[in-house]
Structures are given as structure tokens and as C-alpha cells.
Amino acid sequence: MYKENRLFRSEFVPVRGLDYHVQIWNGQSGSTQSALPPLVLVHGWMDVAASWQFMVDAFSDAFAAGRTLIAPDWRGFGQTGLSPAGYRADSYWFADYLADLDFVLDHYAPGQAVDLVGHSMGGNVAMLYGGVRPARIRRLVNLEGFGMPASRPSQAPGRLAQWMDGLKSLEQGELALKSYDDQAGVARRLMKTNPRLTPDKAHWLAAHWARPDASGKWRILGNPAHKIASAQLYRVDEVQEIHQRISAPVLAVEASGDSMGLWWKGKYSLAEYHERLKQVPDARVAVIQDAGHMLHHDQPEALARLIEDFLNG
């Protein structure tokens, strides 16, 4: 199995009625204080904080020394909201992620600007947060947080109906996440989704992405309510107004694999995303070769070097 180079510790922080699970890697053993800004890592949809381990291990000793790395499990993912009260949630609203991040930063870096890295959904959160709270971010790295296709007002009635139908499907158990017989089954599931993920990493990640229940079945640590389509449309004009207010330098990292083409089938393209990035005052684009959407799993060393150079620049 994969062996960590840098061990993390888990903490639970009270955030808006939830016990928020946060993983901490410390550059200096026994200390959470540093002259360097904290590096905050926020994961994507149906992922967990532990997903960052391979990239964290790939950071150079010179970069990691004296730097605190912080990775929360978003609400309804991982170990955040594992209590019965947390899992009664039947809807998730994007604004909640911004507020949760705000509270987490207030706890770990009060009055301090941080370096923020977000992947996929977490990248979208990071970009919005960077425009809403520009003074809190020193530098921002967006890993394939592309946003979504533009919506039209005419879609609103159908979207609300879709959301309500989703709530009923959840209530009837139709959205339940698949369970697995053992950790190896979870690992195979992870490798099926990402063929570049090696067996040792998949087996390690499986123990953090899922856990056995009372019957011995391994269940993914995610609320199936996340599968329900949002009741809110994606309003590009609003998003771009927020992006225009990002004051931090932004590094937008893409994988060489075409995630956009796979997901959107022509409804939203990489060219459109690049056009939107022009609204960000200081943004540059970098590409990681031989990588898919989970680029922090596929090429952690190359990504770590890229992030180090950007944050140290």
C-alpha cells in the first residue's frame, strides 16, 4: 500500500452547526504557527480532504518546512457531517461552501491572507471566494474548476421541478450510493473512474473515501443528496462580476485530458472557459501533461512543482 511521506492529523472544528473535519500537515512538528501563509486545499465533488495526500507528499522539503497545510472535508463529504443530524440534509447550496470556508479561515488564519488551492468544485468555490473576500487570499490556484455552461432564465421552472423531483428520489432511496464488500472493492471503483490511479494509491485512498458500516459493507463518505441537481441556475454574469474582484494572482491549471469534452459534449468548451478567465485581473494558465481531471492523483510531482513555483514567485 502507498506509504505517506508526511503524516496528517485530524481536527474537528465547529462551523455553523457542523463538526467540520480538517486535516493538518505541519511543516514544523508540533507547531501550527509560521511566518509563511497557510496553504489551504479544498477538494472537489464526491472527494475528501485526504485526496490531497499524494500532492502534499510531493512537495519539496524546502517548500513544506515551516508551512501549515490545511484541508477540510466539505459539508456532507468525508467526516464532516457524519452524525445523523448532518446526514439529514437533503439539499446543498453553493453559497454554504463559501461561508464554511470563511469560518474555517477565521479559525486557522484570523486576519491573515492565505494561499488557496481548489480542485474542480473546490476550484469554483475558491474563485468565488477570492472575489468575495479578496483580502483573505494571497495567491490562488484553480485546478480544473471550470464552472458550468451558461443558463437561461427560461430554464428556471424546469430546474426547480427537477430539484423537487430529486428530493423525492432521495426520500425513496433511489439515489443511494453503492456499497462495496471490502476496501479492495472501493479501490477498484476508484481505478475504474480514473485508470491512471495506481493500485497502491487507490487502496490507500479507499480507506479515506469510504468506511465499513455495522454490517461490514464499505460505504462512500458522501451524502447522496449531493446527486440532486441544484435548484439554482448557474448565472455566468454574476460569476464574472465576482471574478473581476479577485485581487490575488491566479494560476488556472488544466490537465491534458479533455474533461470538458467528456462532460459537456459541446455544451461548454475549454475556449469558453478561457474567455471567462479574461475577467480575472491577473490569471495565467498552465497544463499538466499525461493527466486527467484528478491531476493531483495522476501527476502529483509535476503539480507540486508548478504550485511551488507559483506560490514562491
Tab-separated table of N, CA and C in Angstrom, residues 65-180:
chain	number	residue	atom	x	y	z
A	65	ALA	N	8.707	22.970	4.730
A	65	ALA	CA	9.256	23.331	6.029
A	65	ALA	C	8.676	24.652	6.511
A	66	GLY	N	8.106	24.627	7.691
A	66	GLY	CA	7.584	25.852	8.279
A	66	GLY	C	6.246	26.288	7.743
A	67	ARG	N	5.617	25.500	6.870
A	67	ARG	CA	4.341	25.888	6.285
A	67	ARG	C	3.238	24.951	6.785
A	68	THR	N	2.124	25.524	7.176
A	68	THR	CA	0.979	24.738	7.609
A	68	THR	C	0.040	24.509	6.433
A	69	LEU	N	-0.331	23.257	6.206
A	69	LEU	CA	-1.261	22.881	5.148
A	69	LEU	C	-2.568	22.428	5.779
A	70	ILE	N	-3.666	22.964	5.277
A	70	ILE	CA	-4.985	22.767	5.881
A	70	ILE	C	-5.945	22.282	4.803
A	71	ALA	N	-6.630	21.161	5.045
A	71	ALA	CA	-7.576	20.628	4.063
A	71	ALA	C	-8.853	20.185	4.773
A	72	PRO	N	-9.960	20.906	4.584
A	72	PRO	CA	-11.228	20.497	5.194
A	72	PRO	C	-11.986	19.506	4.318
A	73	ASP	N	-12.800	18.664	4.949
A	73	ASP	CA	-13.835	17.915	4.247
A	73	ASP	C	-15.042	18.836	4.131
A	74	TRP	N	-15.500	19.108	2.897
A	74	TRP	CA	-16.700	19.928	2.748
A	74	TRP	C	-17.900	19.284	3.454
A	75	ARG	N	-18.886	20.088	3.777
A	75	ARG	CA	-20.099	19.572	4.425
A	75	ARG	C	-20.727	18.439	3.593
A	76	GLY	N	-21.051	17.360	4.284
A	76	GLY	CA	-21.653	16.219	3.606
A	76	GLY	C	-20.674	15.327	2.884
A	77	PHE	N	-19.377	15.585	3.036
A	77	PHE	CA	-18.343	14.740	2.450
A	77	PHE	C	-17.365	14.318	3.538
A	78	GLY	N	-16.713	13.172	3.335
A	78	GLY	CA	-15.713	12.731	4.290
A	78	GLY	C	-16.293	12.611	5.686
A	79	GLN	N	-15.586	13.140	6.644
A	79	GLN	CA	-16.009	13.035	8.035
A	79	GLN	C	-16.748	14.269	8.540
A	80	THR	N	-17.055	15.196	7.653
A	80	THR	CA	-17.844	16.355	8.053
A	80	THR	C	-19.325	16.024	7.910
A	81	GLY	N	-20.027	16.075	9.009
A	81	GLY	CA	-21.457	15.779	8.969
A	81	GLY	C	-21.749	14.303	8.972
A	82	LEU	N	-20.883	13.489	9.632
A	82	LEU	CA	-21.142	12.060	9.707
A	82	LEU	C	-22.222	11.714	10.724
A	83	SER	N	-22.521	12.637	11.615
A	83	SER	CA	-23.549	12.379	12.609
A	83	SER	C	-24.905	12.280	11.932
A	84	PRO	N	-25.892	11.632	12.577
A	84	PRO	CA	-27.232	11.559	11.979
A	84	PRO	C	-27.804	12.926	11.647
A	85	ALA	N	-27.526	13.925	12.492
A	85	ALA	CA	-28.044	15.264	12.215
A	85	ALA	C	-27.472	15.808	10.919
A	86	GLY	N	-26.157	15.575	10.690
A	86	GLY	CA	-25.529	16.061	9.473
A	86	GLY	C	-26.079	15.400	8.232
A	87	TYR	N	-26.427	14.128	8.329
A	87	TYR	CA	-26.874	13.400	7.157
A	87	TYR	C	-28.363	13.546	6.878
A	88	ARG	N	-29.083	14.336	7.668
A	88	ARG	CA	-30.474	14.604	7.347
A	88	ARG	C	-30.601	15.679	6.266
A	89	ALA	N	-29.482	16.344	5.943
A	89	ALA	CA	-29.532	17.361	4.895
A	89	ALA	C	-29.996	16.740	3.586
A	90	ASP	N	-30.959	17.394	2.930
A	90	ASP	CA	-31.416	16.884	1.641
A	90	ASP	C	-31.115	17.843	0.499
A	91	SER	N	-30.448	18.962	0.796
A	91	SER	CA	-30.049	19.918	-0.237
A	91	SER	C	-28.747	20.591	0.175
A	92	TYR	N	-27.951	20.909	-0.812
A	92	TYR	CA	-26.706	21.642	-0.578
A	92	TYR	C	-26.703	22.866	-1.489
A	93	TRP	N	-26.341	23.995	-0.914
A	93	TRP	CA	-26.362	25.275	-1.619
A	93	TRP	C	-24.938	25.793	-1.728
A	94	PHE	N	-24.571	26.249	-2.913
A	94	PHE	CA	-23.182	26.613	-3.176
A	94	PHE	C	-22.690	27.716	-2.243
A	95	ALA	N	-23.560	28.629	-1.894
A	95	ALA	CA	-23.145	29.720	-1.001
A	95	ALA	C	-22.678	29.191	0.351
A	96	ASP	N	-23.189	28.009	0.755
A	96	ASP	CA	-22.764	27.441	2.033
A	96	ASP	C	-21.281	27.099	2.033
A	97	TYR	N	-20.762	26.671	0.885
A	97	TYR	CA	-19.336	26.353	0.837
A	97	TYR	C	-18.494	27.607	1.060
A	98	LEU	N	-18.925	28.731	0.506
A	98	LEU	CA	-18.194	29.987	0.726
A	98	LEU	C	-18.198	30.357	2.203
A	99	ALA	N	-19.364	30.257	2.822
A	99	ALA	CA	-19.470	30.609	4.240
A	99	ALA	C	-18.653	29.653	5.096
A	100	ASP	N	-18.711	28.351	4.768
A	100	ASP	CA	-17.932	27.376	5.535
A	100	ASP	C	-16.441	27.681	5.446
A	101	LEU	N	-15.967	27.986	4.244
A	101	LEU	CA	-14.552	28.320	4.070
A	101	LEU	C	-14.200	29.564	4.868
A	102	ASP	N	-15.078	30.541	4.879
A	102	ASP	CA	-14.848	31.767	5.638
A	102	ASP	C	-14.650	31.462	7.120
A	103	PHE	N	-15.492	30.588	7.661
A	103	PHE	CA	-15.392	30.222	9.074
A	103	PHE	C	-14.122	29.421	9.349
A	104	VAL	N	-13.761	28.510	8.429
A	104	VAL	CA	-12.541	27.730	8.605
A	104	VAL	C	-11.312	28.640	8.619
A	105	LEU	N	-11.288	29.627	7.717
A	105	LEU	CA	-10.158	30.552	7.691
A	105	LEU	C	-10.132	31.431	8.932
A	106	ASP	N	-11.295	31.836	9.414
A	106	ASP	CA	-11.335	32.617	10.650
A	106	ASP	C	-10.741	31.827	11.812
A	107	HIS	N	-10.926	30.514	11.790
A	107	HIS	CA	-10.404	29.669	12.869
A	107	HIS	C	-8.893	29.492	12.769
A	108	TYR	N	-8.394	29.192	11.561
A	108	TYR	CA	-6.989	28.841	11.406
A	108	TYR	C	-6.086	30.003	11.015
A	109	ALA	N	-6.642	31.036	10.406
A	109	ALA	CA	-5.817	32.150	9.939
A	109	ALA	C	-6.551	33.472	10.149
A	110	PRO	N	-6.921	33.797	11.386
A	110	PRO	CA	-7.674	35.038	11.614
A	110	PRO	C	-6.870	36.271	11.213
A	111	GLY	N	-7.464	37.088	10.364
A	111	GLY	CA	-6.815	38.322	9.937
A	111	GLY	C	-5.612	38.114	9.044
A	112	GLN	N	-5.447	36.920	8.479
A	112	GLN	CA	-4.270	36.607	7.678
A	112	GLN	C	-4.686	36.163	6.288
A	113	ALA	N	-3.968	36.627	5.281
A	113	ALA	CA	-4.207	36.153	3.918
A	113	ALA	C	-3.572	34.782	3.744
A	114	VAL	N	-4.251	33.889	3.026
A	114	VAL	CA	-3.766	32.529	2.829
A	114	VAL	C	-3.535	32.268	1.351
A	115	ASP	N	-2.797	31.202	1.069
A	115	ASP	CA	-2.711	30.663	-0.278
A	115	ASP	C	-3.791	29.590	-0.396
A	116	LEU	N	-4.571	29.637	-1.468
A	116	LEU	CA	-5.735	28.768	-1.607
A	116	LEU	C	-5.645	27.962	-2.889
A	117	VAL	N	-5.783	26.637	-2.760
A	117	VAL	CA	-5.793	25.731	-3.907
A	117	VAL	C	-7.113	24.974	-3.882
A	118	GLY	N	-7.838	24.981	-4.999
A	118	GLY	CA	-9.101	24.260	-5.074
A	118	GLY	C	-9.164	23.400	-6.314
A	119	HIS	N	-9.729	22.204	-6.164
A	119	HIS	CA	-9.873	21.289	-7.288
A	119	HIS	C	-11.334	21.136	-7.675
A	120	SER	N	-11.634	21.267	-8.962
A	120	SER	CA	-12.966	21.011	-9.513
A	120	SER	C	-14.008	21.869	-8.797
A	121	MET	N	-14.983	21.265	-8.099
A	121	MET	CA	-15.947	22.059	-7.351
A	121	MET	C	-15.235	23.001	-6.379
A	122	GLY	N	-14.181	22.483	-5.739
A	122	GLY	CA	-13.403	23.317	-4.829
A	122	GLY	C	-12.717	24.472	-5.535
A	123	GLY	N	-12.329	24.265	-6.804
A	123	GLY	CA	-11.759	25.354	-7.585
A	123	GLY	C	-12.773	26.430	-7.863
A	124	ASN	N	-14.017	26.040	-8.132
A	124	ASN	CA	-15.082	27.026	-8.327
A	124	ASN	C	-15.361	27.794	-7.046
A	125	VAL	N	-15.365	27.093	-5.906
A	125	VAL	CA	-15.543	27.767	-4.621
A	125	VAL	C	-14.409	28.764	-4.397
A	126	ALA	N	-13.171	28.317	-4.664
A	126	ALA	CA	-12.006	29.172	-4.433
A	126	ALA	C	-12.078	30.446	-5.271
A	127	MET	N	-12.493	30.331	-6.516
A	127	MET	CA	-12.579	31.501	-7.390
A	127	MET	C	-13.643	32.479	-6.893
A	128	LEU	N	-14.784	31.957	-6.481
A	128	LEU	CA	-15.835	32.840	-5.957
A	128	LEU	C	-15.389	33.480	-4.647
A	129	TYR	N	-14.797	32.693	-3.784
A	129	TYR	CA	-14.343	33.243	-2.500
A	129	TYR	C	-13.291	34.322	-2.722
A	130	GLY	N	-12.400	34.086	-3.700
A	130	GLY	CA	-11.356	35.067	-3.984
A	130	GLY	C	-11.903	36.414	-4.408
A	131	GLY	N	-13.096	36.424	-5.040
A	131	GLY	CA	-13.715	37.691	-5.426
A	131	GLY	C	-14.572	38.300	-4.350
A	132	VAL	N	-15.143	37.450	-3.490
A	132	VAL	CA	-15.998	37.945	-2.405
A	132	VAL	C	-15.165	38.435	-1.222
A	133	ARG	N	-14.066	37.748	-0.938
A	133	ARG	CA	-13.158	38.121	0.156
A	133	ARG	C	-11.741	38.287	-0.390
A	134	PRO	N	-11.508	39.241	-1.267
A	134	PRO	CA	-10.196	39.339	-1.922
A	134	PRO	C	-9.035	39.545	-0.952
A	135	ALA	N	-9.272	40.201	0.167
A	135	ALA	CA	-8.182	40.470	1.099
A	135	ALA	C	-7.711	39.218	1.826
A	136	ARG	N	-8.503	38.148	1.787
A	136	ARG	CA	-8.147	36.933	2.518
A	136	ARG	C	-7.244	36.008	1.713
A	137	ILE	N	-7.052	36.304	0.411
A	137	ILE	CA	-6.290	35.392	-0.447
A	137	ILE	C	-5.032	36.076	-0.966
A	138	ARG	N	-3.874	35.449	-0.725
A	138	ARG	CA	-2.608	35.971	-1.231
A	138	ARG	C	-2.368	35.486	-2.663
A	139	ARG	N	-2.474	34.183	-2.878
A	139	ARG	CA	-2.380	33.600	-4.205
A	139	ARG	C	-3.394	32.472	-4.319
A	140	LEU	N	-3.894	32.246	-5.535
A	140	LEU	CA	-4.992	31.300	-5.732
A	140	LEU	C	-4.661	30.365	-6.891
A	141	VAL	N	-4.844	29.068	-6.658
A	141	VAL	CA	-4.623	28.053	-7.695
A	141	VAL	C	-5.938	27.322	-7.933
A	142	ASN	N	-6.402	27.337	-9.176
A	142	ASN	CA	-7.646	26.685	-9.554
A	142	ASN	C	-7.322	25.482	-10.436
A	143	LEU	N	-7.590	24.283	-9.910
A	143	LEU	CA	-7.332	23.046	-10.640
A	143	LEU	C	-8.623	22.550	-11.284
A	144	GLU	N	-8.781	22.842	-12.551
A	144	GLU	CA	-9.931	22.375	-13.328
A	144	GLU	C	-11.280	22.740	-12.696
A	145	GLY	N	-11.350	23.908	-12.096
A	145	GLY	CA	-12.643	24.436	-11.638
A	145	GLY	C	-13.218	25.288	-12.753
A	146	PHE	N	-13.814	24.647	-13.738
A	146	PHE	CA	-14.179	25.309	-14.985
A	146	PHE	C	-15.475	26.114	-14.903
A	147	GLY	N	-16.275	25.912	-13.862
A	147	GLY	CA	-17.612	26.479	-13.894
A	147	GLY	C	-18.526	25.605	-14.725
A	148	MET	N	-19.656	26.149	-15.133
A	148	MET	CA	-20.659	25.365	-15.841
A	148	MET	C	-21.171	26.124	-17.059
A	149	PRO	N	-21.905	25.438	-17.936
A	149	PRO	CA	-22.479	26.149	-19.084
A	149	PRO	C	-23.398	27.270	-18.628
A	150	ALA	N	-23.480	28.302	-19.423
A	150	ALA	CA	-24.369	29.427	-19.114
A	150	ALA	C	-25.814	28.942	-19.100
A	151	SER	N	-26.585	29.475	-18.185
A	151	SER	CA	-28.008	29.132	-18.101
A	151	SER	C	-28.857	30.252	-18.692
A	152	ARG	N	-30.133	29.953	-18.908
A	152	ARG	CA	-31.095	30.934	-19.404
A	152	ARG	C	-32.254	31.028	-18.420
A	153	PRO	N	-32.840	32.211	-18.260
A	153	PRO	CA	-33.974	32.335	-17.336
A	153	PRO	C	-35.097	31.346	-17.640
A	154	SER	N	-35.258	30.999	-18.902
A	154	SER	CA	-36.339	30.075	-19.267
A	154	SER	C	-36.153	28.681	-18.675
A	155	GLN	N	-34.934	28.389	-18.198
A	155	GLN	CA	-34.672	27.083	-17.599
A	155	GLN	C	-35.144	26.995	-16.147
A	156	ALA	N	-35.469	28.127	-15.537
A	156	ALA	CA	-35.770	28.150	-14.107
A	156	ALA	C	-36.932	27.244	-13.707
A	157	PRO	N	-38.083	27.277	-14.393
A	157	PRO	CA	-39.187	26.406	-13.964
A	157	PRO	C	-38.817	24.923	-13.990
A	158	GLY	N	-38.156	24.505	-15.070
A	158	GLY	CA	-37.773	23.107	-15.181
A	158	GLY	C	-36.741	22.705	-14.144
A	159	ARG	N	-35.801	23.613	-13.841
A	159	ARG	CA	-34.776	23.306	-12.853
A	159	ARG	C	-35.392	23.126	-11.465
A	160	LEU	N	-36.308	23.989	-11.096
A	160	LEU	CA	-36.969	23.857	-9.797
A	160	LEU	C	-37.762	22.553	-9.711
A	161	ALA	N	-38.424	22.199	-10.799
A	161	ALA	CA	-39.156	20.930	-10.822
A	161	ALA	C	-38.187	19.755	-10.702
A	162	GLN	N	-37.046	19.854	-11.393
A	162	GLN	CA	-36.036	18.792	-11.328
A	162	GLN	C	-35.511	18.639	-9.903
A	163	TRP	N	-35.288	19.748	-9.236
A	163	TRP	CA	-34.810	19.721	-7.855
A	163	TRP	C	-35.842	19.053	-6.939
A	164	MET	N	-37.095	19.413	-7.071
A	164	MET	CA	-38.129	18.807	-6.230
A	164	MET	C	-38.268	17.311	-6.513
A	165	ASP	N	-38.171	16.932	-7.775
A	165	ASP	CA	-38.210	15.510	-8.116
A	165	ASP	C	-37.023	14.776	-7.496
A	166	GLY	N	-35.876	15.448	-7.479
A	166	GLY	CA	-34.698	14.850	-6.870
A	166	GLY	C	-34.870	14.608	-5.386
A	167	LEU	N	-35.520	15.550	-4.698
A	167	LEU	CA	-35.784	15.377	-3.275
A	167	LEU	C	-36.638	14.129	-3.030
A	168	LYS	N	-37.611	13.912	-3.899
A	168	LYS	CA	-38.468	12.731	-3.755
A	168	LYS	C	-37.684	11.444	-4.033
A	169	SER	N	-36.802	11.493	-5.028
A	169	SER	CA	-35.978	10.330	-5.320
A	169	SER	C	-35.073	9.992	-4.140
A	170	LEU	N	-34.509	11.027	-3.513
A	170	LEU	CA	-33.676	10.822	-2.339
A	170	LEU	C	-34.491	10.180	-1.218
A	171	GLU	N	-35.680	10.704	-0.988
A	171	GLU	CA	-36.554	10.197	0.070
A	171	GLU	C	-36.891	8.723	-0.151
A	172	GLN	N	-37.008	8.331	-1.395
A	172	GLN	CA	-37.380	6.958	-1.731
A	172	GLN	C	-36.167	6.024	-1.840
A	173	GLY	N	-34.983	6.557	-1.562
A	173	GLY	CA	-33.777	5.736	-1.579
A	173	GLY	C	-33.214	5.469	-2.954
A	174	GLU	N	-33.695	6.180	-3.960
A	174	GLU	CA	-33.263	5.923	-5.334
A	174	GLU	C	-31.884	6.498	-5.651
A	175	LEU	N	-31.377	7.369	-4.792
A	175	LEU	CA	-30.075	7.994	-5.041
A	175	LEU	C	-28.978	7.417	-4.154
A	176	ALA	N	-29.290	6.348	-3.446
A	176	ALA	CA	-28.309	5.770	-2.521
A	176	ALA	C	-27.010	5.433	-3.244
A	177	LEU	N	-25.898	5.711	-2.584
A	177	LEU	CA	-24.588	5.413	-3.147
A	177	LEU	C	-24.296	3.923	-3.011
A	178	LYS	N	-23.635	3.371	-3.990
A	178	LYS	CA	-23.322	1.950	-3.993
A	178	LYS	C	-22.402	1.601	-2.836
A	179	SER	N	-22.627	0.454	-2.220
A	179	SER	CA	-21.741	-0.051	-1.182
A	179	SER	C	-20.829	-1.125	-1.769
A	180	TYR	N	-19.750	-1.449	-1.045
A	180	TYR	CA	-18.744	-2.387	-1.539
A	180	TYR	C	-18.440	-3.415	-0.457
